[in-house]
mmCIF file of C-alpha atoms and ligand atoms in Angstrom:
data_model
loop_
_atom_site.group_PDB
_atom_site.id
_atom_site.type_symbol
_atom_site.label_atom_id
_atom_site.label_comp_id
_atom_site.label_asym_id
_atom_site.label_seq_id
_atom_site.Cartn_x
_atom_site.Cartn_y
_atom_site.Cartn_z
ATOM 1 C CA MET A 1 106.188 50.310 56.523
ATOM 2 C CA SER A 2 104.043 50.163 53.347
ATOM 3 C CA ALA A 3 104.783 47.733 50.560
ATOM 4 C CA GLU A 4 105.532 50.692 48.235
ATOM 5 C CA THR A 5 108.248 52.129 50.485
ATOM 6 C CA ASN A 6 111.641 51.647 48.934
ATOM 7 C CA ASN A 7 113.694 50.022 51.659
ATOM 8 C CA ALA A 8 116.023 47.955 49.474
ATOM 9 C CA ILE A 9 119.547 47.583 50.828
ATOM 10 C CA VAL A 10 122.777 46.870 48.940
ATOM 11 C CA VAL A 11 125.786 45.859 51.053
ATOM 12 C CA LEU A 12 129.279 45.859 49.503
ATOM 13 C CA THR A 13 131.840 43.826 51.421
ATOM 14 C CA GLY A 14 135.619 43.535 51.149
ATOM 15 C CA ALA A 15 138.503 41.668 52.744
ATOM 16 C CA GLY A 16 138.188 43.536 56.084
ATOM 17 C CA ILE A 17 134.996 41.638 56.986
ATOM 18 C CA SER A 18 136.884 38.315 56.853
ATOM 19 C CA LYS A 19 140.050 39.531 58.643
ATOM 20 C CA GLU A 20 138.822 38.435 62.080
ATOM 21 C CA SER A 21 138.022 35.003 60.621
ATOM 22 C CA GLY A 22 141.756 34.600 60.000
ATOM 23 C CA LEU A 23 141.950 35.582 56.307
ATOM 24 C CA ASP A 24 144.431 38.248 55.211
ATOM 25 C CA THR A 25 143.362 41.538 53.631
ATOM 26 C CA PHE A 26 145.261 42.810 50.564
ATOM 27 C CA ARG A 27 146.550 46.315 51.252
ATOM 28 C CA ASP A 28 147.066 46.378 55.019
ATOM 29 C CA ALA A 29 150.688 46.322 56.265
ATOM 30 C CA ASP A 30 150.429 42.543 56.858
ATOM 31 C CA GLY A 31 148.262 41.989 53.771
ATOM 32 C CA ILE A 32 148.648 39.698 50.754
ATOM 33 C CA TRP A 33 150.197 42.376 48.513
ATOM 34 C CA ALA A 34 152.955 42.908 51.106
ATOM 35 C CA LYS A 35 154.011 39.280 50.587
ATOM 36 C CA VAL A 36 153.503 38.740 46.865
ATOM 37 C CA ARG A 37 153.428 41.147 43.886
ATOM 38 C CA LEU A 38 149.928 41.322 42.391
ATOM 39 C CA GLU A 39 151.469 41.432 38.893
ATOM 40 C CA GLU A 40 152.830 37.930 39.539
ATOM 41 C CA VAL A 41 149.578 36.295 40.651
ATOM 42 C CA ALA A 42 146.474 38.350 39.889
ATOM 43 C CA THR A 43 146.563 39.110 36.158
ATOM 44 C CA PRO A 44 145.803 36.973 33.072
ATOM 45 C CA GLU A 45 149.381 37.702 31.924
ATOM 46 C CA ALA A 46 150.811 36.219 35.138
ATOM 47 C CA PHE A 47 148.741 33.051 34.600
ATOM 48 C CA ALA A 48 149.917 32.749 30.982
ATOM 49 C CA ARG A 49 153.558 33.221 32.082
ATOM 50 C CA ASP A 50 153.547 31.007 35.177
ATOM 51 C CA PRO A 51 150.404 28.857 35.489
ATOM 52 C CA GLU A 52 151.862 26.541 38.145
ATOM 53 C CA GLY A 53 152.954 29.506 40.328
ATOM 54 C CA VAL A 54 149.508 31.119 40.082
ATOM 55 C CA HIS A 55 147.794 27.763 40.773
ATOM 56 C CA GLU A 56 149.971 27.311 43.869
ATOM 57 C CA PHE A 57 149.054 30.812 45.160
ATOM 58 C CA TYR A 58 145.319 30.030 44.882
ATOM 59 C CA ASN A 59 145.694 26.369 46.001
ATOM 60 C CA SER A 60 147.244 27.492 49.277
ATOM 61 C CA ARG A 61 144.503 30.091 49.880
ATOM 62 C CA ARG A 62 141.794 27.513 48.993
ATOM 63 C CA ARG A 63 143.380 25.063 51.465
ATOM 64 C CA LYS A 64 143.410 27.768 54.166
ATOM 65 C CA LEU A 65 139.677 28.292 53.640
ATOM 66 C CA ARG A 66 139.067 24.620 54.437
ATOM 67 C CA GLU A 67 140.971 24.829 57.748
ATOM 68 C CA GLY A 68 138.748 24.303 60.778
ATOM 69 C CA ASP A 69 139.575 27.627 62.420
ATOM 70 C CA VAL A 70 138.497 29.727 59.399
ATOM 71 C CA ARG A 71 134.793 30.239 59.895
ATOM 72 C CA PRO A 72 132.220 33.051 59.534
ATOM 73 C CA ASN A 73 132.442 35.711 62.253
ATOM 74 C CA ALA A 74 129.861 37.917 63.982
ATOM 75 C CA ALA A 75 129.836 40.397 61.084
ATOM 76 C CA HIS A 76 128.955 37.731 58.486
ATOM 77 C CA ALA A 77 126.285 36.410 60.885
ATOM 78 C CA ALA A 78 124.802 39.894 61.390
ATOM 79 C CA LEU A 79 124.394 40.363 57.615
ATOM 80 C CA ALA A 80 122.674 36.976 57.298
ATOM 81 C CA ARG A 81 120.334 38.046 60.121
ATOM 82 C CA LEU A 82 119.651 41.357 58.344
ATOM 83 C CA GLU A 83 118.647 39.507 55.167
ATOM 84 C CA ALA A 84 116.359 37.169 57.140
ATOM 85 C CA GLU A 85 114.650 39.893 59.217
ATOM 86 C CA TRP A 86 114.627 43.088 57.104
ATOM 87 C CA PRO A 87 111.204 43.828 55.558
ATOM 88 C CA GLY A 88 112.670 44.401 52.095
ATOM 89 C CA SER A 89 115.402 43.164 49.833
ATOM 90 C CA VAL A 90 119.005 42.863 51.038
ATOM 91 C CA LEU A 91 121.643 42.122 48.400
ATOM 92 C CA ILE A 92 125.233 41.441 49.419
ATOM 93 C CA VAL A 93 127.786 42.207 46.715
ATOM 94 C CA THR A 94 131.079 40.808 47.909
ATOM 95 C CA GLN A 95 134.523 41.409 46.454
ATOM 96 C CA ASN A 96 135.677 38.473 48.567
ATOM 97 C CA VAL A 97 136.444 35.128 46.981
ATOM 98 C CA ASP A 98 136.020 33.257 50.292
ATOM 99 C CA ASN A 99 132.721 31.485 51.108
ATOM 100 C CA LEU A 100 132.097 32.930 54.573
ATOM 101 C CA HIS A 101 128.913 34.859 53.684
ATOM 102 C CA GLU A 102 127.145 31.753 52.383
ATOM 103 C CA ARG A 103 128.440 29.686 55.288
ATOM 104 C CA ALA A 104 126.887 32.290 57.634
ATOM 105 C CA GLY A 105 123.525 31.867 55.895
ATOM 106 C CA SER A 106 123.386 34.741 53.358
ATOM 107 C CA LYS A 107 121.379 33.772 50.272
ATOM 108 C CA ASN A 108 121.064 36.880 48.096
ATOM 109 C CA LEU A 109 124.763 37.175 47.313
ATOM 110 C CA ILE A 110 126.923 38.128 44.338
ATOM 111 C CA HIS A 111 130.626 37.226 44.227
ATOM 112 C CA MET A 112 131.747 39.965 41.840
ATOM 113 C CA HIS A 113 135.447 38.900 41.912
ATOM 114 C CA GLY A 114 134.765 35.146 41.706
ATOM 115 C CA GLU A 115 135.062 32.282 44.180
ATOM 116 C CA HIS A 116 137.928 30.168 45.529
ATOM 117 C CA VAL A 117 135.788 27.019 45.471
ATOM 118 C CA LYS A 118 135.070 27.169 41.732
ATOM 119 C CA ALA A 119 137.125 26.614 38.582
ATOM 120 C CA ARG A 120 136.535 27.855 35.048
ATOM 121 C CA CYS A 121 137.483 26.092 31.829
ATOM 122 C CA ALA A 122 139.292 28.413 29.402
ATOM 123 C CA HIS A 123 138.314 26.104 26.509
ATOM 124 C CA CYS A 124 134.517 25.848 26.911
ATOM 125 C CA GLY A 125 133.798 28.500 29.581
ATOM 126 C CA VAL A 126 132.019 26.176 32.011
ATOM 127 C CA THR A 127 132.225 26.995 35.742
ATOM 128 C CA LEU A 128 132.604 23.989 38.067
ATOM 129 C CA VAL A 129 132.604 23.554 41.839
ATOM 130 C CA TRP A 130 136.266 22.879 42.749
ATOM 131 C CA GLU A 131 137.267 22.386 46.375
ATOM 132 C CA CYS A 132 140.648 20.660 45.961
ATOM 133 C CA ASP A 133 143.956 21.749 44.416
ATOM 134 C CA MET A 134 144.086 22.756 40.734
ATOM 135 C CA SER A 135 146.881 22.171 38.203
ATOM 136 C CA ARG A 136 147.699 22.384 34.503
ATOM 137 C CA ASP A 137 147.052 18.619 34.213
ATOM 138 C CA ASP A 138 143.387 18.846 35.212
ATOM 139 C CA VAL A 139 140.815 17.811 32.625
ATOM 140 C CA CYS A 140 137.513 19.677 32.209
ATOM 141 C CA ALA A 141 134.605 17.481 33.328
ATOM 142 C CA ASP A 142 132.391 19.210 30.743
ATOM 143 C CA CYS A 143 134.382 19.337 27.467
ATOM 144 C CA GLY A 144 137.013 16.713 28.365
ATOM 145 C CA ARG A 145 139.965 18.901 27.307
ATOM 146 C CA PRO A 146 143.084 19.185 29.500
ATOM 147 C CA GLY A 147 145.101 22.278 30.373
ATOM 148 C CA GLY A 148 142.319 24.876 30.516
ATOM 149 C CA MET A 149 141.202 24.851 34.146
ATOM 150 C CA ARG A 150 141.847 28.170 35.907
ATOM 151 C CA PRO A 151 140.762 29.649 39.244
ATOM 152 C CA HIS A 152 137.291 31.260 38.989
ATOM 153 C CA ILE A 153 138.806 34.572 40.057
ATOM 154 C CA VAL A 154 138.480 37.996 38.407
ATOM 155 C CA TRP A 155 142.003 39.242 37.829
ATOM 156 C CA PHE A 156 143.048 42.829 37.072
ATOM 157 C CA GLY A 157 141.963 43.822 33.573
ATOM 158 C CA GLU A 158 139.103 41.290 33.554
ATOM 159 C CA MET A 159 135.426 42.202 33.782
ATOM 160 C CA PRO A 160 133.881 41.611 37.247
ATOM 161 C CA LEU A 161 130.863 39.278 37.331
ATOM 162 C CA GLN A 162 127.139 40.128 37.225
ATOM 163 C CA MET A 163 127.711 43.864 36.705
ATOM 164 C CA GLU A 164 124.281 44.429 35.115
ATOM 165 C CA ARG A 165 122.520 42.965 38.143
ATOM 166 C CA ILE A 166 124.721 44.981 40.516
ATOM 167 C CA PHE A 167 124.104 48.305 38.765
ATOM 168 C CA ALA A 168 120.350 47.608 38.601
ATOM 169 C CA ALA A 169 120.346 47.049 42.392
ATOM 170 C CA LEU A 170 122.432 50.191 43.028
ATOM 171 C CA GLU A 171 119.986 52.201 40.938
ATOM 172 C CA THR A 172 116.976 51.126 43.011
ATOM 173 C CA CYS A 173 118.325 50.911 46.575
ATOM 174 C CA ALA A 174 117.493 53.202 49.481
ATOM 175 C CA LEU A 175 120.604 52.299 51.472
ATOM 176 C CA PHE A 176 124.136 51.431 50.380
ATOM 177 C CA VAL A 177 126.480 50.064 53.058
ATOM 178 C CA SER A 178 130.182 49.452 52.405
ATOM 179 C CA ILE A 179 132.027 47.162 54.828
ATOM 180 C CA GLY A 180 135.754 46.337 55.149
ATOM 181 C CA THR A 181 136.975 47.601 51.805
ATOM 182 C CA SER A 182 139.757 50.103 51.143
ATOM 183 C CA GLY A 183 138.048 51.651 48.101
ATOM 184 C CA ASN A 184 141.108 51.134 45.911
ATOM 185 C CA VAL A 185 139.722 48.785 43.269
ATOM 186 C CA TYR A 186 137.253 49.747 40.542
ATOM 187 C CA PRO A 187 134.448 49.312 39.626
ATOM 188 C CA ALA A 188 133.504 48.482 43.272
ATOM 189 C CA ALA A 189 135.093 51.725 44.516
ATOM 190 C CA GLY A 190 132.624 53.677 42.344
ATOM 191 C CA PHE A 191 129.458 52.024 43.719
ATOM 192 C CA VAL A 192 128.956 54.621 46.489
ATOM 193 C CA GLN A 193 128.842 57.477 43.960
ATOM 194 C CA HIS A 194 126.570 55.465 41.692
ATOM 195 C CA ALA A 195 124.057 54.739 44.483
ATOM 196 C CA ARG A 196 124.122 58.354 45.678
ATOM 197 C CA LEU A 197 123.760 59.957 42.290
ATOM 198 C CA SER A 198 121.206 57.585 40.783
ATOM 199 C CA THR A 199 118.722 57.163 43.670
ATOM 200 C CA ASN A 200 119.925 59.534 46.376
ATOM 201 C CA ALA A 201 120.485 56.434 48.543
ATOM 202 C CA HIS A 202 121.699 56.885 52.103
ATOM 203 C CA THR A 203 125.350 55.760 52.201
ATOM 204 C CA VAL A 204 127.206 54.226 55.139
ATOM 205 C CA GLU A 205 130.817 53.136 55.590
ATOM 206 C CA LEU A 206 131.716 50.527 58.239
ATOM 207 C CA ASN A 207 135.468 49.964 58.311
ATOM 208 C CA LEU A 208 138.423 49.676 60.638
ATOM 209 C CA GLU A 209 139.535 53.150 59.547
ATOM 210 C CA PRO A 210 138.457 55.751 56.949
ATOM 211 C CA SER A 211 138.866 54.291 53.436
ATOM 212 C CA GLU A 212 140.020 56.064 50.247
ATOM 213 C CA SER A 213 136.358 56.950 49.589
ATOM 214 C CA ALA A 214 135.436 57.912 53.174
ATOM 215 C CA THR A 215 134.352 61.465 52.313
ATOM 216 C CA LEU A 216 131.745 60.149 49.860
ATOM 217 C CA PHE A 217 129.664 58.497 52.608
ATOM 218 C CA ALA A 218 126.916 60.296 54.531
ATOM 219 C CA GLU A 219 127.447 58.192 57.669
ATOM 220 C CA SER A 220 130.421 56.216 58.955
ATOM 221 C CA HIS A 221 131.367 54.006 61.903
ATOM 222 C CA TYR A 222 134.923 52.834 62.501
ATOM 223 C CA GLY A 223 136.196 49.794 64.370
ATOM 224 C CA PRO A 224 136.596 46.018 63.895
ATOM 225 C CA ALA A 225 133.845 44.495 61.740
ATOM 226 C CA THR A 226 132.844 41.982 64.450
ATOM 227 C CA GLU A 227 131.906 44.923 66.703
ATOM 228 C CA VAL A 228 130.693 47.608 64.308
ATOM 229 C CA VAL A 229 128.573 45.471 61.943
ATOM 230 C CA PRO A 230 126.409 43.648 64.550
ATOM 231 C CA GLY A 231 125.792 46.974 66.338
ATOM 232 C CA TYR A 232 124.804 48.717 63.114
ATOM 233 C CA VAL A 233 122.491 45.845 62.029
ATOM 234 C CA GLU A 234 120.846 45.787 65.470
ATOM 235 C CA ARG A 235 120.030 49.526 65.199
ATOM 236 C CA LEU A 236 118.774 49.145 61.627
ATOM 237 C CA LEU A 237 116.389 46.324 62.598
ATOM 238 C CA GLU A 238 115.259 48.188 65.714
ATOM 239 C CA THR A 239 114.424 51.478 63.976
ATOM 240 C CA GLY A 240 113.376 50.065 60.596
ATOM 241 C CA GLN A 241 114.737 53.300 59.100
ATOM 242 C CA VAL A 242 117.488 53.353 56.485
ATOM 243 C CA ASN A 243 118.759 56.798 57.592
HETATM 244 C C1 BJW B 1 138.921 45.959 58.426
HETATM 245 C C2 BJW B 1 139.396 45.045 59.354
HETATM 246 C C3 BJW B 1 138.499 44.626 60.342
HETATM 247 C C4 BJW B 1 140.998 45.482 57.996
HETATM 248 N N1 BJW B 1 137.256 45.118 60.360
HETATM 249 N N2 BJW B 1 137.688 46.440 58.476
HETATM 250 C C5 BJW B 1 142.875 53.436 36.947
HETATM 251 C C6 BJW B 1 141.743 54.088 37.410
HETATM 252 C C7 BJW B 1 140.566 53.387 37.644
HETATM 253 C C8 BJW B 1 140.500 52.007 37.429
HETATM 254 C C9 BJW B 1 141.625 51.385 36.973
HETATM 255 C C10 BJW B 1 142.791 52.076 36.738
HETATM 256 N N3 BJW B 1 143.723 51.203 36.301
HETATM 257 C C11 BJW B 1 143.174 49.960 36.268
HETATM 258 C C12 BJW B 1 141.893 50.057 36.675
HETATM 259 C C13 BJW B 1 140.939 48.947 36.809
HETATM 260 C C14 BJW B 1 141.328 47.992 37.915
HETATM 261 C C15 BJW B 1 141.605 48.785 39.176
HETATM 262 O O1 BJW B 1 140.701 49.177 39.897
HETATM 263 N N4 BJW B 1 142.857 49.012 39.525
HETATM 264 C C16 BJW B 1 143.178 49.817 40.689
HETATM 265 C C17 BJW B 1 144.301 49.155 41.448
HETATM 266 C C18 BJW B 1 143.425 51.240 40.266
HETATM 267 N N5 BJW B 1 140.206 47.119 38.092
HETATM 268 C C19 BJW B 1 140.054 46.016 37.369
HETATM 269 O O2 BJW B 1 140.881 45.632 36.550
HETATM 270 C C20 BJW B 1 138.762 45.262 37.551
HETATM 271 N N6 BJW B 1 138.151 45.068 36.302
HETATM 272 C C21 BJW B 1 137.684 46.084 35.567
HETATM 273 O O3 BJW B 1 137.833 47.233 35.878
HETATM 274 O O4 BJW B 1 137.018 45.651 34.468
HETATM 275 C C22 BJW B 1 136.634 46.620 33.503
HETATM 276 C C23 BJW B 1 137.600 46.487 32.400
HETATM 277 C C24 BJW B 1 137.881 45.249 31.892
HETATM 278 C C25 BJW B 1 138.793 45.141 30.866
HETATM 279 C C26 BJW B 1 139.396 46.285 30.372
HETATM 280 C C27 BJW B 1 139.107 47.519 30.911
HETATM 281 C C28 BJW B 1 138.196 47.627 31.924
HETATM 282 C C29 BJW B 1 139.030 43.885 38.154
HETATM 283 C C30 BJW B 1 139.505 43.963 39.545
HETATM 284 C C31 BJW B 1 139.845 42.573 40.071
HETATM 285 C C32 BJW B 1 140.333 42.643 41.501
HETATM 286 N N7 BJW B 1 140.853 41.400 41.859
HETATM 287 C C33 BJW B 1 141.399 41.223 43.229
HETATM 288 C C34 BJW B 1 142.261 39.944 43.288
HETATM 289 C C35 BJW B 1 141.545 38.735 42.906
HETATM 290 C C36 BJW B 1 140.980 38.017 44.088
HETATM 291 C C37 BJW B 1 142.025 37.301 44.907
HETATM 292 O O5 BJW B 1 143.099 36.944 44.457
HETATM 293 O O6 BJW B 1 141.715 37.061 46.075
HETATM 294 O O7 BJW B 1 140.331 41.243 44.169
HETATM 295 S S1 BJW B 1 142.455 42.553 43.756
HETATM 296 C C38 BJW B 1 141.966 42.511 45.427
HETATM 297 O O8 BJW B 1 141.444 43.821 45.717
HETATM 298 C C39 BJW B 1 140.797 41.516 45.509
HETATM 299 C C40 BJW B 1 139.811 42.312 46.312
HETATM 300 O O9 BJW B 1 138.495 41.836 46.076
HETATM 301 C C41 BJW B 1 140.033 43.725 45.851
HETATM 302 C C42 BJW B 1 139.545 44.774 46.824
HETATM 303 O O10 BJW B 1 140.286 44.725 48.027
HETATM 304 P P1 BJW B 1 139.556 45.039 49.412
HETATM 305 O O11 BJW B 1 138.539 44.003 49.662
HETATM 306 O O12 BJW B 1 139.112 46.438 49.442
HETATM 307 O O13 BJW B 1 140.759 44.765 50.453
HETATM 308 P P2 BJW B 1 141.877 45.785 50.984
HETATM 309 O O14 BJW B 1 142.954 44.984 51.576
HETATM 310 O O15 BJW B 1 142.264 46.760 49.936
HETATM 311 O O16 BJW B 1 141.114 46.627 52.107
HETATM 312 C C43 BJW B 1 140.706 46.032 53.329
HETATM 313 C C44 BJW B 1 140.020 47.073 54.194
HETATM 314 O O17 BJW B 1 139.537 46.432 55.367
HETATM 315 C C45 BJW B 1 140.955 48.195 54.676
HETATM 316 O O18 BJW B 1 140.319 49.460 54.478
HETATM 317 C C46 BJW B 1 141.148 47.916 56.168
HETATM 318 O O19 BJW B 1 141.267 49.111 56.946
HETATM 319 C C47 BJW B 1 139.871 47.199 56.502
HETATM 320 N N8 BJW B 1 139.993 46.272 57.647
HETATM 321 N N9 BJW B 1 140.734 44.796 59.126
HETATM 322 C C48 BJW B 1 136.902 46.032 59.458
HETATM 323 N N10 BJW B 1 138.890 43.728 61.349
HETATM 324 ZN ZN1 ZN B 2 135.736 22.713 29.329
#
């Protein structure tokens, strides 16, 4: 493959890739939104109304992430292998706020909806690594003011992170792969159209079942991520062809 060949890959991941690691998805029958109303935990208004309740929701999910049995699965590992072995760039854009991609070894990674293991200060805007529980009493290590620490999570109505870098990658990729996402939440749900229309990228959906956007993909494979993703990556590395 010549150096000029465009073989850049963008992979979008969602909650389905971490399901077999023991983390709940959002919209499946046993998902997070079946247990708690998103309006009560995942909006800036909910945090203003009930900061302790929102902190507790994220504290318990952050604690779960630290549990010994939550670890990267074969799908996370396959994507780390793809990045290490593919003769071109591989960017993972994850909607997930867990840290399983980095724990599997992925390096070129954007957390567009934030990260459980970080906190943001509403007073000075600094982002800090934060692995323990968070409360209204916490003091910012940067500006020294209390009461402003919030989960580093993108809630509904807030702008997802690093959008310029994501759109630049979508506009120059040859292959866009979407894994374990229902295609319900924008702007991520629009990435497949953007990649197709701007660069005529080949588009692939890997999911347990057809998503909301299934008809927009040129190729699709359905089944559990731990089976479908390693198989797909193996074929990609074997053929060296994006389509
Ligand atoms: C498996 C599997 C296995 C299971 N193997 N697969 C009307 C039209 C268009 C847009 C909007 C609109 N009204 C409002 C909006 C915008 C809004 C939005 O999209 N709302 C929709 C609900 C309509 N979006 C936003 O507000 C975003 N910001 C934005 O647009 O900014 C621009 C702007 C700013 C200000 C003003 C105006 C515009 C922000 C979105 C933030 C999303 N945040 C959340 C929660 C925070 C994180 C957290 O608490 O953990 O992020 S919501 C939740 O959904 C989470 C996820 O990242 C996100 C996506 O979910 P995902 O990953 O797709 O999970 P599921 O559960 O939906 O799907 C799992 C899939 O896996 C399923 O398909 C399963 O089949 C599959 N699966 N097991 C493989 N083993
Ligand atoms: Zn601060």
